[in-house]
């Protein structure tokens, strides 16, 4: 019998993978249970709904990603090196995901956020909050780069949007 934490973790991993690859609406509870090799009863032991599981999977992924972003965007790193580090991290992440899924999947938060139905508003709102945090990383980096002259930018908010997109 799997440990309780193993079962929950398996569900989180399978859910993120499926909703990232297929979208929220296309990934069913049955498919998530099959992929994670977890019984449906165990699914409902941990989560009331697929939306609750997707939220938890996004949060777990974000916690890992945020730790990496905190490292990349550390104030002890030069602003231009922060940007380079972020984009190098994105290339590594997407290369890994391409090898795993057989195709480039893009941003997991964007993929999940745009595939949500109106009933999954809480997921979309959380994705927007995560995007807001990413923008803050970019904004502080661009402002510091502007101040020290290493990043020649005139309009920081417009540059944040351009870099983020």
JSON list of C-alpha atoms in Angstrom, two decimals:
[
{"chain": "A", "resi": 1, "resn": "UNK", "atom": "CA", "xyz": [0.00, 0.00, 0.00]},
{"chain": "A", "resi": 2, "resn": "UNK", "atom": "CA", "xyz": [1.33, 3.45, -0.93]},
{"chain": "A", "resi": 3, "resn": "UNK", "atom": "CA", "xyz": [1.99, 5.95, 1.80]},
{"chain": "A", "resi": 4, "resn": "UNK", "atom": "CA", "xyz": [-0.59, 8.72, 2.09]},
{"chain": "A", "resi": 5, "resn": "UNK", "atom": "CA", "xyz": [1.91, 11.36, 0.97]},
{"chain": "A", "resi": 6, "resn": "UNK", "atom": "CA", "xyz": [2.88, 9.22, -2.04]},
{"chain": "A", "resi": 7, "resn": "UNK", "atom": "CA", "xyz": [-0.75, 8.96, -3.14]},
{"chain": "A", "resi": 8, "resn": "UNK", "atom": "CA", "xyz": [-1.39, 12.69, -2.90]},
{"chain": "A", "resi": 9, "resn": "UNK", "atom": "CA", "xyz": [1.89, 13.47, -4.67]},
{"chain": "A", "resi": 10, "resn": "UNK", "atom": "CA", "xyz": [1.08, 11.04, -7.48]},
{"chain": "A", "resi": 11, "resn": "UNK", "atom": "CA", "xyz": [-2.25, 12.79, -8.00]},
{"chain": "A", "resi": 12, "resn": "UNK", "atom": "CA", "xyz": [-0.59, 16.22, -8.06]},
{"chain": "A", "resi": 13, "resn": "UNK", "atom": "CA", "xyz": [2.02, 15.14, -10.60]},
{"chain": "A", "resi": 14, "resn": "UNK", "atom": "CA", "xyz": [-0.47, 13.39, -12.87]},
{"chain": "A", "resi": 15, "resn": "UNK", "atom": "CA", "xyz": [-2.95, 16.26, -12.72]},
{"chain": "A", "resi": 16, "resn": "UNK", "atom": "CA", "xyz": [-0.37, 18.90, -13.61]},
{"chain": "A", "resi": 17, "resn": "UNK", "atom": "CA", "xyz": [0.98, 16.82, -16.46]},
{"chain": "A", "resi": 18, "resn": "UNK", "atom": "CA", "xyz": [-2.46, 16.13, -17.93]},
{"chain": "A", "resi": 19, "resn": "UNK", "atom": "CA", "xyz": [-3.89, 19.63, -17.61]},
{"chain": "A", "resi": 20, "resn": "UNK", "atom": "CA", "xyz": [-0.67, 21.10, -18.99]},
{"chain": "A", "resi": 21, "resn": "UNK", "atom": "CA", "xyz": [-0.74, 18.76, -21.98]},
{"chain": "A", "resi": 22, "resn": "UNK", "atom": "CA", "xyz": [-4.49, 18.57, -22.58]},
{"chain": "A", "resi": 23, "resn": "UNK", "atom": "CA", "xyz": [-6.15, 21.47, -20.77]},
{"chain": "A", "resi": 24, "resn": "UNK", "atom": "CA", "xyz": [-8.34, 21.46, -17.68]},
{"chain": "A", "resi": 25, "resn": "UNK", "atom": "CA", "xyz": [-11.54, 20.43, -19.45]},
{"chain": "A", "resi": 26, "resn": "UNK", "atom": "CA", "xyz": [-9.96, 17.51, -21.29]},
{"chain": "A", "resi": 27, "resn": "UNK", "atom": "CA", "xyz": [-8.29, 15.88, -18.30]},
{"chain": "A", "resi": 28, "resn": "UNK", "atom": "CA", "xyz": [-10.90, 13.83, -16.45]},
{"chain": "A", "resi": 29, "resn": "UNK", "atom": "CA", "xyz": [-10.77, 12.54, -12.88]},
{"chain": "A", "resi": 30, "resn": "UNK", "atom": "CA", "xyz": [-10.70, 9.01, -14.30]},
{"chain": "A", "resi": 31, "resn": "UNK", "atom": "CA", "xyz": [-7.73, 9.84, -16.53]},
{"chain": "A", "resi": 32, "resn": "UNK", "atom": "CA", "xyz": [-5.89, 11.50, -13.63]},
{"chain": "A", "resi": 33, "resn": "UNK", "atom": "CA", "xyz": [-6.50, 8.44, -11.45]},
{"chain": "A", "resi": 34, "resn": "UNK", "atom": "CA", "xyz": [-5.36, 6.11, -14.22]},
{"chain": "A", "resi": 35, "resn": "UNK", "atom": "CA", "xyz": [-2.19, 8.10, -14.90]},
{"chain": "A", "resi": 36, "resn": "UNK", "atom": "CA", "xyz": [-1.34, 8.34, -11.20]},
{"chain": "A", "resi": 37, "resn": "UNK", "atom": "CA", "xyz": [-2.31, 4.69, -10.56]},
{"chain": "A", "resi": 38, "resn": "UNK", "atom": "CA", "xyz": [-4.54, 5.86, -7.74]},
{"chain": "A", "resi": 39, "resn": "UNK", "atom": "CA", "xyz": [-8.08, 4.66, -7.07]},
{"chain": "A", "resi": 40, "resn": "UNK", "atom": "CA", "xyz": [-10.92, 7.11, -7.49]},
{"chain": "A", "resi": 41, "resn": "UNK", "atom": "CA", "xyz": [-11.86, 6.77, -3.81]},
{"chain": "A", "resi": 42, "resn": "UNK", "atom": "CA", "xyz": [-8.38, 7.91, -2.85]},
{"chain": "A", "resi": 43, "resn": "UNK", "atom": "CA", "xyz": [-8.74, 10.87, -5.19]},
{"chain": "A", "resi": 44, "resn": "UNK", "atom": "CA", "xyz": [-11.87, 11.98, -3.32]},
{"chain": "A", "resi": 45, "resn": "UNK", "atom": "CA", "xyz": [-10.17, 11.32, 0.02]},
{"chain": "A", "resi": 46, "resn": "UNK", "atom": "CA", "xyz": [-7.68, 14.10, -0.81]},
{"chain": "A", "resi": 47, "resn": "UNK", "atom": "CA", "xyz": [-9.68, 16.40, -3.08]},
{"chain": "A", "resi": 48, "resn": "UNK", "atom": "CA", "xyz": [-13.35, 17.37, -3.32]},
{"chain": "A", "resi": 49, "resn": "UNK", "atom": "CA", "xyz": [-13.11, 18.07, -7.04]},
{"chain": "A", "resi": 50, "resn": "UNK", "atom": "CA", "xyz": [-10.83, 18.16, -10.04]},
{"chain": "A", "resi": 51, "resn": "UNK", "atom": "CA", "xyz": [-10.63, 21.95, -9.69]},
{"chain": "A", "resi": 52, "resn": "UNK", "atom": "CA", "xyz": [-9.35, 21.58, -6.12]},
{"chain": "A", "resi": 53, "resn": "UNK", "atom": "CA", "xyz": [-6.72, 19.10, -7.32]},
{"chain": "A", "resi": 54, "resn": "UNK", "atom": "CA", "xyz": [-5.67, 21.40, -10.18]},
{"chain": "A", "resi": 55, "resn": "UNK", "atom": "CA", "xyz": [-5.30, 24.28, -7.71]},
{"chain": "A", "resi": 56, "resn": "UNK", "atom": "CA", "xyz": [-3.16, 22.12, -5.43]},
{"chain": "A", "resi": 57, "resn": "UNK", "atom": "CA", "xyz": [-1.03, 20.92, -8.37]},
{"chain": "A", "resi": 58, "resn": "UNK", "atom": "CA", "xyz": [-0.49, 24.51, -9.54]},
{"chain": "A", "resi": 59, "resn": "UNK", "atom": "CA", "xyz": [0.46, 25.56, -6.01]},
{"chain": "A", "resi": 60, "resn": "UNK", "atom": "CA", "xyz": [2.95, 22.69, -5.67]},
{"chain": "A", "resi": 61, "resn": "UNK", "atom": "CA", "xyz": [4.48, 23.52, -9.06]},
{"chain": "A", "resi": 62, "resn": "UNK", "atom": "CA", "xyz": [4.60, 27.22, -8.20]},
{"chain": "A", "resi": 63, "resn": "UNK", "atom": "CA", "xyz": [6.34, 26.57, -4.87]},
{"chain": "A", "resi": 64, "resn": "UNK", "atom": "CA", "xyz": [9.11, 24.72, -6.71]},
{"chain": "A", "resi": 65, "resn": "UNK", "atom": "CA", "xyz": [9.27, 27.34, -9.45]},
{"chain": "A", "resi": 66, "resn": "UNK", "atom": "CA", "xyz": [9.20, 30.23, -7.04]},
{"chain": "A", "resi": 67, "resn": "UNK", "atom": "CA", "xyz": [12.21, 28.90, -5.18]},
{"chain": "A", "resi": 68, "resn": "UNK", "atom": "CA", "xyz": [14.09, 28.78, -8.48]},
{"chain": "A", "resi": 69, "resn": "UNK", "atom": "CA", "xyz": [12.89, 32.31, -9.40]},
{"chain": "A", "resi": 70, "resn": "UNK", "atom": "CA", "xyz": [14.01, 33.60, -5.99]},
{"chain": "A", "resi": 71, "resn": "UNK", "atom": "CA", "xyz": [17.45, 32.19, -6.74]},
{"chain": "A", "resi": 72, "resn": "UNK", "atom": "CA", "xyz": [17.57, 33.52, -10.32]},
{"chain": "A", "resi": 73, "resn": "UNK", "atom": "CA", "xyz": [16.22, 36.97, -9.41]},
{"chain": "A", "resi": 74, "resn": "UNK", "atom": "CA", "xyz": [18.30, 37.37, -6.26]},
{"chain": "A", "resi": 75, "resn": "UNK", "atom": "CA", "xyz": [19.36, 40.99, -5.67]},
{"chain": "A", "resi": 76, "resn": "UNK", "atom": "CA", "xyz": [22.92, 39.69, -5.36]},
{"chain": "A", "resi": 77, "resn": "UNK", "atom": "CA", "xyz": [22.83, 38.81, -9.08]},
{"chain": "A", "resi": 78, "resn": "UNK", "atom": "CA", "xyz": [23.39, 41.55, -11.65]},
{"chain": "A", "resi": 79, "resn": "UNK", "atom": "CA", "xyz": [20.12, 42.57, -13.35]},
{"chain": "A", "resi": 80, "resn": "UNK", "atom": "CA", "xyz": [21.22, 41.52, -16.85]},
{"chain": "A", "resi": 81, "resn": "UNK", "atom": "CA", "xyz": [22.39, 38.16, -15.46]},
{"chain": "A", "resi": 82, "resn": "UNK", "atom": "CA", "xyz": [18.99, 37.67, -13.83]},
{"chain": "A", "resi": 83, "resn": "UNK", "atom": "CA", "xyz": [17.29, 37.99, -17.20]},
{"chain": "A", "resi": 84, "resn": "UNK", "atom": "CA", "xyz": [19.81, 35.65, -18.82]},
{"chain": "A", "resi": 85, "resn": "UNK", "atom": "CA", "xyz": [19.38, 33.17, -15.98]},
{"chain": "A", "resi": 86, "resn": "UNK", "atom": "CA", "xyz": [15.61, 33.22, -16.27]},
{"chain": "A", "resi": 87, "resn": "UNK", "atom": "CA", "xyz": [15.59, 32.61, -20.00]},
{"chain": "A", "resi": 88, "resn": "UNK", "atom": "CA", "xyz": [18.22, 29.87, -19.70]},
{"chain": "A", "resi": 89, "resn": "UNK", "atom": "CA", "xyz": [16.03, 28.24, -17.04]},
{"chain": "A", "resi": 90, "resn": "UNK", "atom": "CA", "xyz": [13.02, 28.47, -19.36]},
{"chain": "A", "resi": 91, "resn": "UNK", "atom": "CA", "xyz": [14.94, 26.86, -22.23]},
{"chain": "A", "resi": 92, "resn": "UNK", "atom": "CA", "xyz": [16.07, 24.01, -19.95]},
{"chain": "A", "resi": 93, "resn": "UNK", "atom": "CA", "xyz": [12.55, 23.52, -18.61]},
{"chain": "A", "resi": 94, "resn": "UNK", "atom": "CA", "xyz": [10.93, 23.53, -22.04]},
{"chain": "A", "resi": 95, "resn": "UNK", "atom": "CA", "xyz": [13.58, 21.20, -23.48]},
{"chain": "A", "resi": 96, "resn": "UNK", "atom": "CA", "xyz": [12.92, 18.75, -20.66]},
{"chain": "A", "resi": 97, "resn": "UNK", "atom": "CA", "xyz": [9.15, 19.01, -21.12]},
{"chain": "A", "resi": 98, "resn": "UNK", "atom": "CA", "xyz": [9.53, 18.53, -24.89]},
{"chain": "A", "resi": 99, "resn": "UNK", "atom": "CA", "xyz": [11.50, 15.35, -24.30]},
{"chain": "A", "resi": 100, "resn": "UNK", "atom": "CA", "xyz": [8.89, 14.16, -21.82]},
{"chain": "A", "resi": 101, "resn": "UNK", "atom": "CA", "xyz": [5.74, 15.08, -23.77]},
{"chain": "A", "resi": 102, "resn": "UNK", "atom": "CA", "xyz": [7.08, 14.95, -27.31]},
{"chain": "A", "resi": 103, "resn": "UNK", "atom": "CA", "xyz": [6.24, 18.60, -27.93]},
{"chain": "A", "resi": 104, "resn": "UNK", "atom": "CA", "xyz": [6.81, 22.06, -26.50]},
{"chain": "A", "resi": 105, "resn": "UNK", "atom": "CA", "xyz": [3.98, 22.88, -24.12]},
{"chain": "A", "resi": 106, "resn": "UNK", "atom": "CA", "xyz": [4.72, 26.48, -23.17]},
{"chain": "A", "resi": 107, "resn": "UNK", "atom": "CA", "xyz": [3.91, 27.98, -19.81]},
{"chain": "A", "resi": 108, "resn": "UNK", "atom": "CA", "xyz": [1.97, 25.62, -17.52]},
{"chain": "A", "resi": 109, "resn": "UNK", "atom": "CA", "xyz": [0.14, 28.51, -15.87]},
{"chain": "A", "resi": 110, "resn": "UNK", "atom": "CA", "xyz": [-0.96, 30.02, -19.18]},
{"chain": "A", "resi": 111, "resn": "UNK", "atom": "CA", "xyz": [-1.97, 26.60, -20.51]},
{"chain": "A", "resi": 112, "resn": "UNK", "atom": "CA", "xyz": [-4.08, 25.88, -17.45]},
{"chain": "A", "resi": 113, "resn": "UNK", "atom": "CA", "xyz": [-5.44, 29.41, -17.07]},
{"chain": "A", "resi": 114, "resn": "UNK", "atom": "CA", "xyz": [-6.73, 29.72, -20.63]},
{"chain": "A", "resi": 115, "resn": "UNK", "atom": "CA", "xyz": [-8.29, 26.26, -20.60]},
{"chain": "A", "resi": 116, "resn": "UNK", "atom": "CA", "xyz": [-10.46, 26.93, -17.53]},
{"chain": "A", "resi": 117, "resn": "UNK", "atom": "CA", "xyz": [-14.22, 27.12, -17.82]},
{"chain": "A", "resi": 118, "resn": "UNK", "atom": "CA", "xyz": [-16.24, 29.78, -16.03]},
{"chain": "A", "resi": 119, "resn": "UNK", "atom": "CA", "xyz": [-16.78, 27.35, -13.14]},
{"chain": "A", "resi": 120, "resn": "UNK", "atom": "CA", "xyz": [-13.03, 27.27, -12.55]},
{"chain": "A", "resi": 121, "resn": "UNK", "atom": "CA", "xyz": [-12.64, 30.98, -11.84]},
{"chain": "A", "resi": 122, "resn": "UNK", "atom": "CA", "xyz": [-10.54, 30.33, -8.74]},
{"chain": "A", "resi": 123, "resn": "UNK", "atom": "CA", "xyz": [-7.92, 28.61, -10.90]},
{"chain": "A", "resi": 124, "resn": "UNK", "atom": "CA", "xyz": [-7.83, 31.49, -13.37]},
{"chain": "A", "resi": 125, "resn": "UNK", "atom": "CA", "xyz": [-7.51, 34.02, -10.53]},
{"chain": "A", "resi": 126, "resn": "UNK", "atom": "CA", "xyz": [-4.60, 32.09, -9.00]},
{"chain": "A", "resi": 127, "resn": "UNK", "atom": "CA", "xyz": [-2.87, 31.95, -12.37]},
{"chain": "A", "resi": 128, "resn": "UNK", "atom": "CA", "xyz": [-3.24, 35.74, -12.63]},
{"chain": "A", "resi": 129, "resn": "UNK", "atom": "CA", "xyz": [-1.67, 36.12, -9.16]},
{"chain": "A", "resi": 130, "resn": "UNK", "atom": "CA", "xyz": [1.26, 33.92, -10.19]},
{"chain": "A", "resi": 131, "resn": "UNK", "atom": "CA", "xyz": [1.71, 36.02, -13.34]},
{"chain": "A", "resi": 132, "resn": "UNK", "atom": "CA", "xyz": [1.67, 39.13, -11.14]},
{"chain": "A", "resi": 133, "resn": "UNK", "atom": "CA", "xyz": [4.56, 37.72, -9.12]},
{"chain": "A", "resi": 134, "resn": "UNK", "atom": "CA", "xyz": [6.53, 36.98, -12.29]},
{"chain": "A", "resi": 135, "resn": "UNK", "atom": "CA", "xyz": [5.96, 40.56, -13.41]},
{"chain": "A", "resi": 136, "resn": "UNK", "atom": "CA", "xyz": [7.30, 41.84, -10.08]},
{"chain": "A", "resi": 137, "resn": "UNK", "atom": "CA", "xyz": [10.50, 39.84, -10.60]},
{"chain": "A", "resi": 138, "resn": "UNK", "atom": "CA", "xyz": [10.89, 41.39, -14.04]},
{"chain": "A", "resi": 139, "resn": "UNK", "atom": "CA", "xyz": [9.96, 44.89, -12.88]},
{"chain": "A", "resi": 140, "resn": "UNK", "atom": "CA", "xyz": [12.50, 45.00, -10.06]},
{"chain": "A", "resi": 141, "resn": "UNK", "atom": "CA", "xyz": [15.17, 43.57, -12.37]},
{"chain": "A", "resi": 142, "resn": "UNK", "atom": "CA", "xyz": [14.45, 46.07, -15.14]},
{"chain": "A", "resi": 143, "resn": "UNK", "atom": "CA", "xyz": [14.31, 49.01, -12.71]},
{"chain": "A", "resi": 144, "resn": "UNK", "atom": "CA", "xyz": [17.66, 48.05, -11.20]},
{"chain": "A", "resi": 145, "resn": "UNK", "atom": "CA", "xyz": [19.13, 47.52, -14.67]},
{"chain": "A", "resi": 146, "resn": "UNK", "atom": "CA", "xyz": [17.79, 50.90, -15.75]},
{"chain": "A", "resi": 147, "resn": "UNK", "atom": "CA", "xyz": [19.30, 52.54, -12.66]},
{"chain": "A", "resi": 148, "resn": "UNK", "atom": "CA", "xyz": [22.76, 51.02, -13.12]},
{"chain": "A", "resi": 149, "resn": "UNK", "atom": "CA", "xyz": [22.70, 51.45, -16.90]},
{"chain": "A", "resi": 150, "resn": "UNK", "atom": "CA", "xyz": [23.04, 47.74, -17.71]},
{"chain": "A", "resi": 151, "resn": "UNK", "atom": "CA", "xyz": [19.57, 47.50, -19.24]},
{"chain": "A", "resi": 152, "resn": "UNK", "atom": "CA", "xyz": [18.70, 50.47, -21.48]},
{"chain": "A", "resi": 153, "resn": "UNK", "atom": "CA", "xyz": [14.95, 50.71, -20.97]},
{"chain": "A", "resi": 154, "resn": "UNK", "atom": "CA", "xyz": [12.86, 53.88, -20.95]},
{"chain": "A", "resi": 155, "resn": "UNK", "atom": "CA", "xyz": [9.40, 52.59, -20.07]},
{"chain": "A", "resi": 156, "resn": "UNK", "atom": "CA", "xyz": [9.73, 49.88, -17.40]},
{"chain": "A", "resi": 157, "resn": "UNK", "atom": "CA", "xyz": [6.03, 48.87, -17.28]},
{"chain": "A", "resi": 158, "resn": "UNK", "atom": "CA", "xyz": [5.93, 48.47, -21.08]},
{"chain": "A", "resi": 159, "resn": "UNK", "atom": "CA", "xyz": [9.22, 46.54, -21.01]},
{"chain": "A", "resi": 160, "resn": "UNK", "atom": "CA", "xyz": [7.86, 44.25, -18.27]},
{"chain": "A", "resi": 161, "resn": "UNK", "atom": "CA", "xyz": [4.86, 43.42, -20.45]},
{"chain": "A", "resi": 162, "resn": "UNK", "atom": "CA", "xyz": [7.09, 42.85, -23.50]},
{"chain": "A", "resi": 163, "resn": "UNK", "atom": "CA", "xyz": [9.54, 40.62, -21.60]},
{"chain": "A", "resi": 164, "resn": "UNK", "atom": "CA", "xyz": [6.75, 38.76, -19.86]},
{"chain": "A", "resi": 165, "resn": "UNK", "atom": "CA", "xyz": [4.90, 38.06, -23.09]}
]
